[in-house]
Coordinates of C-alpha atoms in Angstrom, one line a residue:
Chain A
M78 CA 135.7 75.7 66.2
K79 CA 134.4 73.0 68.7
L80 CA 131.6 70.5 68.5
T81 CA 129.5 69.8 71.5
V82 CA 126.5 67.6 72.2
D83 CA 123.5 68.7 74.3
P84 CA 123.2 65.5 76.3
I85 CA 119.5 66.0 77.2
G86 CA 118.5 67.0 73.6
C87 CA 120.4 64.1 72.0
R88 CA 118.1 61.2 71.1
G89 CA 120.7 58.9 69.6
H90 CA 119.6 59.2 65.9
G91 CA 123.2 58.8 64.9
L92 CA 123.1 61.0 61.8
C93 CA 126.2 62.9 63.1
A94 CA 128.3 59.8 62.9
D95 CA 127.3 59.2 59.3
L96 CA 127.9 62.8 58.2
L97 CA 131.1 63.3 60.2
P98 CA 132.8 60.0 60.9
E99 CA 136.2 61.6 61.3
V100 CA 135.0 63.3 64.5
V101 CA 132.0 61.4 65.8
R102 CA 131.6 57.7 66.6
L103 CA 128.7 56.1 68.3
D104 CA 128.8 54.2 71.6
E105 CA 127.0 50.8 71.9
W106 CA 123.7 52.5 72.7
G107 CA 123.9 54.7 69.6
Y108 CA 124.9 58.0 71.3
P109 CA 127.7 60.1 69.9
V110 CA 131.2 60.2 71.4
L111 CA 133.2 63.1 70.1
A112 CA 137.0 63.1 69.4
N113 CA 138.9 65.2 71.8
G114 CA 140.4 68.6 70.9
P115 CA 139.4 71.3 68.5
L116 CA 137.7 70.6 65.2
P117 CA 140.2 70.4 62.2
P118 CA 139.5 73.5 60.1
E119 CA 139.1 71.5 56.9
L120 CA 136.1 69.7 58.5
A121 CA 134.2 73.0 59.4
A122 CA 131.8 72.8 56.5
E123 CA 130.9 69.2 57.1
A124 CA 130.5 69.9 60.8
R125 CA 128.1 72.7 60.1
R126 CA 126.1 70.4 57.8
A127 CA 126.0 67.7 60.5
A128 CA 124.9 70.2 63.1
A129 CA 122.1 71.5 60.9
A130 CA 121.0 67.9 60.0
C131 CA 120.7 66.7 63.6
P132 CA 116.9 65.9 64.0
A133 CA 117.1 66.8 67.7
L134 CA 119.2 70.0 67.1
A135 CA 121.5 68.6 69.8
L136 CA 124.8 68.9 67.9
R137 CA 126.3 72.4 68.3
L138 CA 129.2 74.1 66.7
R139 CA 130.9 76.7 68.8
K140 CA 133.8 79.0 68.5
A141 CA 136.5 77.3 70.5
Chain B
M169 CA 133.1 76.6 118.3
S170 CA 131.6 73.4 117.2
I171 CA 128.6 73.8 114.9
L172 CA 126.7 70.7 116.0
P173 CA 125.3 71.0 119.6
P174 CA 124.4 67.9 121.7
H175 CA 120.7 68.9 121.9
R176 CA 118.5 71.0 119.7
L177 CA 118.9 74.7 120.2
D178 CA 115.9 77.1 119.9
L179 CA 116.6 80.7 119.1
A180 CA 117.4 81.8 122.6
G181 CA 119.7 78.8 123.1
H182 CA 121.4 79.4 119.7
R183 CA 122.1 83.0 120.7
R184 CA 123.5 82.1 124.1
R185 CA 125.8 79.6 122.5
N186 CA 126.8 81.3 119.2
G187 CA 126.0 85.0 119.7
V188 CA 124.1 87.3 117.4
V189 CA 125.1 88.2 113.8
P190 CA 126.7 91.7 114.0
W191 CA 124.6 93.1 111.1
V192 CA 125.8 96.7 111.7
A193 CA 129.3 95.6 110.7
Y194 CA 128.0 94.4 107.3
H195 CA 125.6 97.2 106.5
G196 CA 125.1 98.4 102.9
D197 CA 127.2 97.7 99.8
D198 CA 130.5 98.2 101.6
G199 CA 129.3 95.7 104.2
R200 CA 128.5 93.2 101.4
D201 CA 132.1 93.5 100.2
R202 CA 133.4 93.0 103.7
L203 CA 131.2 90.0 104.2
V204 CA 132.5 88.3 101.0
E205 CA 136.1 89.2 102.0
A206 CA 135.6 87.6 105.4
V207 CA 134.3 84.4 103.7
E208 CA 137.3 84.5 101.4
A209 CA 139.8 85.1 104.2
A210 CA 138.3 82.2 106.1
G211 CA 139.0 79.9 103.1
L212 CA 135.4 78.5 103.2
R213 CA 134.7 75.9 100.5
G214 CA 131.4 74.2 99.7
R215 CA 130.4 71.3 102.0
G216 CA 128.0 69.6 99.7
G217 CA 130.8 67.5 98.2
G218 CA 132.0 69.8 95.5
G219 CA 134.4 71.9 97.6
F220 CA 134.1 75.0 95.4
P221 CA 135.3 78.3 97.1
T222 CA 132.2 79.9 98.6
A223 CA 133.4 83.5 98.1
V224 CA 133.7 82.9 94.3
K225 CA 130.1 81.7 94.2
L226 CA 128.9 84.7 96.3
R227 CA 130.5 87.1 93.9
A228 CA 129.1 85.3 90.9
A229 CA 125.5 85.4 92.1
R230 CA 125.5 89.1 93.2
S231 CA 122.7 91.2 91.8
R232 CA 119.8 93.3 93.1
R233 CA 117.3 90.5 92.5
S234 CA 119.0 87.2 93.2
I235 CA 117.6 84.2 95.0
V236 CA 119.4 82.0 97.5
V237 CA 118.6 78.3 97.7
A238 CA 119.7 76.4 100.7
N239 CA 120.2 72.7 99.8
G240 CA 119.2 70.5 102.7
C241 CA 118.0 67.5 100.7
E242 CA 121.0 65.3 101.3
G243 CA 120.1 62.7 98.7
D244 CA 123.0 60.5 99.4
P245 CA 121.9 57.5 101.5
L246 CA 125.3 57.5 103.3
S247 CA 125.0 61.1 104.4
R248 CA 123.1 62.4 107.5
K249 CA 125.1 65.5 108.5
D250 CA 122.7 68.0 106.9
A251 CA 119.7 66.4 108.6
A252 CA 121.6 66.5 111.9
L253 CA 122.3 70.2 111.4
L254 CA 118.7 71.1 110.5
T255 CA 117.4 69.1 113.5
L256 CA 119.9 70.3 116.1
A257 CA 121.2 73.7 114.9
P258 CA 118.5 75.1 112.5
H259 CA 119.2 78.7 113.5
L260 CA 122.9 78.5 112.6
V261 CA 121.9 77.4 109.1
L262 CA 119.2 80.2 108.9
D263 CA 121.7 82.8 110.1
G264 CA 124.0 81.6 107.3
L265 CA 121.1 81.8 104.8
Q266 CA 120.4 85.4 105.8
L267 CA 124.1 86.3 105.5
A268 CA 124.3 84.7 102.1
A269 CA 121.2 86.5 101.0
H270 CA 122.7 89.8 102.1
A271 CA 126.0 89.0 100.4
V272 CA 124.4 88.5 97.0
G273 CA 121.6 91.0 97.4
A274 CA 118.8 88.4 97.4
T275 CA 115.2 89.4 97.7
E276 CA 114.0 85.8 98.5
T277 CA 115.4 82.5 99.8
V278 CA 114.3 78.9 99.6
L279 CA 115.2 76.1 102.0
C280 CA 115.0 72.8 100.1
V281 CA 114.4 69.5 101.9
H282 CA 113.0 66.2 100.6
A283 CA 109.3 65.8 100.7
G284 CA 108.1 64.6 104.1
S285 CA 111.7 65.0 105.5
P286 CA 112.0 64.3 109.3
V287 CA 113.7 67.7 109.6
L288 CA 110.6 69.7 108.7
P289 CA 109.2 70.1 112.2
S290 CA 112.5 71.5 113.5
V291 CA 112.9 73.9 110.5
T292 CA 109.3 75.1 110.6
A293 CA 109.5 75.8 114.4
A294 CA 112.8 77.6 113.9
L295 CA 111.4 79.8 111.1
A296 CA 108.4 80.7 113.3
E297 CA 110.8 82.0 116.0
R298 CA 112.6 84.4 113.7
D299 CA 111.9 87.8 112.2
D300 CA 114.2 87.6 109.2
H301 CA 115.0 90.5 106.8
V302 CA 114.8 88.3 103.7
P303 CA 111.8 86.0 103.5
V304 CA 112.5 82.2 103.7
R305 CA 110.2 79.7 102.0
I306 CA 110.5 75.9 102.5
A307 CA 110.3 73.8 99.4
E308 CA 109.7 70.0 99.6
V309 CA 111.7 68.4 96.7
P310 CA 110.8 64.9 95.3
R311 CA 112.7 62.2 97.0
R312 CA 115.0 61.3 94.2
Y313 CA 118.8 61.1 94.3
V314 CA 119.4 63.5 91.4
A315 CA 116.6 65.9 92.4
S316 CA 119.0 67.8 94.8
E317 CA 121.7 68.3 92.1
E318 CA 122.1 72.1 91.7
S319 CA 120.5 72.5 88.3
A320 CA 117.7 70.1 89.2
L321 CA 116.8 72.2 92.2
V322 CA 116.8 75.3 90.1
H323 CA 114.6 73.5 87.5
Y324 CA 112.2 72.2 90.2
L325 CA 111.8 75.6 91.8
T326 CA 111.1 77.2 88.4
S327 CA 108.9 74.6 86.8
G328 CA 108.1 71.7 89.1
D329 CA 110.3 69.4 87.1
A330 CA 113.1 68.1 89.4
R331 CA 115.4 66.8 86.6
P332 CA 118.9 68.3 86.0
L333 CA 119.1 71.0 83.4
G334 CA 122.7 70.7 82.3
K335 CA 125.8 72.8 82.8
E336 CA 124.6 75.9 80.9
P337 CA 123.5 78.5 81.8
R338 CA 125.0 78.5 85.3
P339 CA 122.5 79.3 88.1
A340 CA 124.5 82.4 89.0
E341 CA 123.6 83.8 85.5
R342 CA 120.1 82.4 85.0
G343 CA 118.7 80.3 87.8
V344 CA 115.3 80.1 89.5
R345 CA 112.7 81.9 87.3
G346 CA 115.6 83.3 85.2
R347 CA 117.1 85.2 88.2
P348 CA 120.7 84.9 89.4
T349 CA 120.7 82.1 91.9
L350 CA 123.1 80.9 94.6
V351 CA 122.7 77.3 95.6
D352 CA 124.6 76.4 98.8
N353 CA 124.5 73.2 100.9
V354 CA 123.1 73.8 104.4
E355 CA 126.4 72.9 106.1
T356 CA 128.2 75.5 103.9
L357 CA 125.7 78.1 105.2
A358 CA 126.2 77.0 108.8
Q359 CA 130.0 77.4 108.3
L360 CA 129.4 80.8 106.7
A361 CA 127.5 81.9 109.8
S362 CA 130.4 80.6 112.0
V363 CA 132.9 82.7 110.0
V364 CA 130.9 85.8 110.8
L365 CA 130.1 84.8 114.5
L366 CA 133.7 83.9 115.2
G367 CA 135.6 86.2 112.8
P368 CA 137.6 84.8 109.9
H369 CA 140.9 84.4 111.7
H370 CA 139.5 82.7 114.8
Y371 CA 137.4 80.6 112.4
R372 CA 140.4 79.4 110.5
A373 CA 142.0 78.2 113.7
A374 CA 138.9 76.5 115.1
R375 CA 137.4 75.2 111.9
T376 CA 135.6 71.8 112.0
D377 CA 134.0 69.5 109.4
L378 CA 130.9 67.3 109.8
V379 CA 131.3 63.8 108.5
T380 CA 128.7 61.0 108.5
V381 CA 130.3 57.6 109.4
T382 CA 128.5 54.3 108.7
G383 CA 129.5 50.7 108.4
A384 CA 131.8 48.7 110.8
V385 CA 132.1 51.4 113.5
R386 CA 130.8 51.2 117.1
Q387 CA 128.9 54.5 117.0
P388 CA 127.7 55.2 113.5
G389 CA 126.4 58.7 112.9
V390 CA 127.6 62.3 112.4
V391 CA 131.0 63.3 113.9
E392 CA 132.6 66.7 114.1
L393 CA 136.3 67.0 113.8
P394 CA 139.0 69.6 113.2
A395 CA 138.9 70.4 109.4
G396 CA 140.6 67.9 107.1
P397 CA 140.7 64.9 109.4
S398 CA 142.4 61.6 108.4
L399 CA 140.2 58.5 107.9
T400 CA 141.8 57.0 111.0
A401 CA 140.6 60.0 113.0
V402 CA 137.2 59.9 111.5
L403 CA 136.7 56.1 112.4
A404 CA 138.1 56.7 115.9
A405 CA 135.6 59.6 116.4
A406 CA 132.8 57.1 115.5
G407 CA 133.8 54.8 118.4
G408 CA 136.4 52.8 116.4
E409 CA 136.1 49.7 114.4
T410 CA 133.7 46.8 115.3
E411 CA 135.9 44.5 113.3
P412 CA 138.9 45.0 110.9
V413 CA 138.0 47.4 108.1
Q414 CA 139.2 46.3 104.7
A415 CA 138.3 49.5 102.8
V416 CA 136.5 52.8 103.1
L417 CA 134.1 54.3 100.7
V418 CA 134.8 58.0 100.7
G419 CA 132.3 60.6 99.5
G420 CA 129.0 58.6 99.5
Y421 CA 127.4 56.6 96.7
G422 CA 129.3 58.4 93.9
G423 CA 132.6 58.3 95.8
T424 CA 135.8 56.4 95.8
W425 CA 137.0 53.2 97.6
T426 CA 140.3 53.5 99.4
T427 CA 142.4 51.3 101.7
D428 CA 144.7 54.1 102.8
L429 CA 143.4 55.2 106.2
R430 CA 146.1 57.9 106.6
L431 CA 144.2 59.7 103.8
G432 CA 143.2 63.3 104.8
L433 CA 139.6 64.3 104.0
S434 CA 138.8 67.7 102.8
G435 CA 135.3 68.4 101.9
I436 CA 134.1 64.8 102.2
P437 CA 130.6 64.6 103.7
A438 CA 130.3 60.8 104.2
V439 CA 132.5 57.7 104.7
Y440 CA 131.4 54.0 104.9
A441 CA 133.7 51.5 106.6
L442 CA 133.5 48.1 104.9
P443 CA 134.1 45.2 107.3
A444 CA 136.7 42.5 106.4
S445 CA 133.9 39.9 106.4
A446 CA 131.9 41.7 103.7
C447 CA 132.5 41.7 99.9
G448 CA 133.2 45.1 98.4
L449 CA 132.1 44.0 94.9
E450 CA 128.7 42.9 96.3
Y451 CA 128.3 46.2 98.1
T452 CA 129.3 48.1 95.0
A453 CA 126.9 46.1 92.8
K454 CA 124.0 47.1 95.1
V455 CA 125.0 50.7 95.1
L456 CA 125.3 50.7 91.3
A457 CA 121.8 49.1 91.0
F458 CA 120.4 52.0 93.1
L459 CA 122.2 54.7 91.1
A460 CA 121.0 53.1 87.8
A461 CA 117.4 53.2 89.1
E462 CA 117.9 56.8 90.1
S463 CA 118.9 58.1 86.7
A464 CA 116.7 60.9 85.5
R465 CA 116.6 59.1 82.1
Q466 CA 117.3 62.2 80.1
C467 CA 120.8 61.4 78.7
G468 CA 121.6 58.3 76.7
P469 CA 124.9 57.4 78.3
C470 CA 123.3 57.5 81.8
M471 CA 119.9 56.0 80.9
F472 CA 121.6 53.0 79.2
G473 CA 125.1 53.0 80.6
L474 CA 124.2 52.9 84.3
P475 CA 121.9 49.8 84.1
S476 CA 124.6 48.2 81.9
I477 CA 127.5 48.6 84.4
A478 CA 125.1 47.7 87.3
A479 CA 124.3 44.4 85.4
D480 CA 128.1 43.9 84.7
F481 CA 128.8 44.2 88.4
A482 CA 126.0 41.8 89.3
E483 CA 127.4 39.4 86.8
L484 CA 130.9 39.9 88.2
V485 CA 129.7 39.0 91.7
R486 CA 128.1 35.8 90.2
G487 CA 131.5 34.9 88.7
G488 CA 130.8 35.9 85.1
P489 CA 133.3 37.4 82.7
S490 CA 132.2 41.0 82.6
V491 CA 135.4 42.7 83.6
H492 CA 136.5 43.4 80.0
R493 CA 133.1 44.9 79.2
L494 CA 133.4 47.1 82.2
A495 CA 136.9 48.3 81.2
H496 CA 135.4 49.3 77.9
R497 CA 132.2 50.9 79.2
L498 CA 133.4 52.8 82.3
P499 CA 135.4 55.5 80.4
L500 CA 132.3 56.2 78.2
L501 CA 130.2 57.3 81.2
T502 CA 132.3 60.3 82.2
G503 CA 131.6 63.9 81.1
R504 CA 128.7 62.9 78.8
G505 CA 125.7 63.7 81.0
A506 CA 123.8 66.9 81.9
C507 CA 124.9 66.3 85.5
A508 CA 127.6 64.3 87.2
H509 CA 125.4 61.3 88.1
P510 CA 127.0 58.9 85.6
D511 CA 130.5 60.2 86.5
G512 CA 129.9 59.3 90.1
A513 CA 128.7 55.8 89.2
A514 CA 131.7 55.3 86.9
R515 CA 134.1 56.6 89.6
L516 CA 132.6 54.2 92.2
A517 CA 132.8 51.2 89.8
A518 CA 136.4 51.9 88.6
S519 CA 137.6 52.4 92.2
A520 CA 135.9 49.1 93.2
L521 CA 137.7 47.2 90.5
R522 CA 141.0 48.8 91.6
T523 CA 140.5 48.3 95.3
F524 CA 139.0 44.8 95.2
G525 CA 141.1 43.4 92.3
A526 CA 142.0 40.3 94.2
D527 CA 138.3 39.6 94.9
V528 CA 137.5 40.0 91.2
T529 CA 139.9 37.1 90.5
T530 CA 138.4 35.0 93.2
H531 CA 134.8 35.6 92.0
Q532 CA 135.8 34.6 88.5
A533 CA 137.4 31.4 89.8
G534 CA 134.2 30.3 91.4
G535 CA 131.7 32.6 93.1
R536 CA 132.0 34.0 96.6
C537 CA 135.2 35.5 97.8
R538 CA 134.7 35.5 101.5
V539 CA 133.8 32.7 103.9
L540 CA 132.9 33.9 107.4
E541 CA 135.0 32.3 110.2
G542 CA 133.1 29.5 111.9
V543 CA 131.1 28.8 108.8
A544 CA 132.0 25.3 107.4

């Protein structure tokens, strides 16, 4: 699985970094920076929750 | 065959100089295949700056209802080659547009230029002389730097909003009004016409590139040289240096500074020669301010990041300690936008820090790095 951010949709709410700090950190403007590489399988459930919780629906989980 | 004539060619003049497209040889579906194979054999790559193999793009956009978009906007302030082509050799571009339309099975084509562009009279007159198989419409695109990015053109032609759409879906899959769309730079189309008019093998031997040369050269403007010229050859073709050149900006405002004049250019549309008496950091700061103002303001890292690095550079020029901030910020601008606008700005800024490293130190030690000779 792979996480991606829709750069136009993202509004910098920052929920993703709260829900998934292992993979997402925020830059100085509050926009997500994702860790490189595929998502560790043990984080799949949290990643799904984070994607569903994004107020802008800009966090996407895809099959890598 | 050079593609840029010394004076504007009307249709009769164009045919005398370049000949007539042998449509019979490319008739029907087999003909389409032969046309794409000819483009592939010629090794043609995009001349808008991306350098993507044209034959691959033609194959990807093939359908019974595609649209071909000719990109003649030339948003980069350092580039004038597309305007030169549309002014002097409009029929070569329009032959290429018809050939591309045939190759992908297009039912309509759009020639995009900036609103109020000085090329409009030449293009309008050229279209009035022709009786083309696939209709050509002229679209006047808002005069913004990112409006001529591929997905922004598709977006504008679909909805009137000239902001980039992002990487997915690709225009070849779902482009203008949801139809498969091929977007090609106008020089690419002129080169495509040359492939057909000369034949791919002759073309390969005689291939030329157009490069816009500005800065410290005697005859700034558009030069035409055998493909893949060195920077030395490009500067010489523009009349040589007016004073020693300390560095060259290769590839326009989103390009890269270099001091290696032996560097070969492939697919580079524009070079700017920075004179020894000027400051590369100051020049870069001005360009970054422009790029920041030209953000479409859709993506956070671009909307906030570009003004930040532009301000960092302005501070650097004034002697402030912003180098460490830049080192931290620049890597965060790459690959995080819907288009490559922030990537270009980050590339320019990073290459300026590398190329003018000694000047950075001087500025930090107390302001201006260069004192003109004869100034006390």
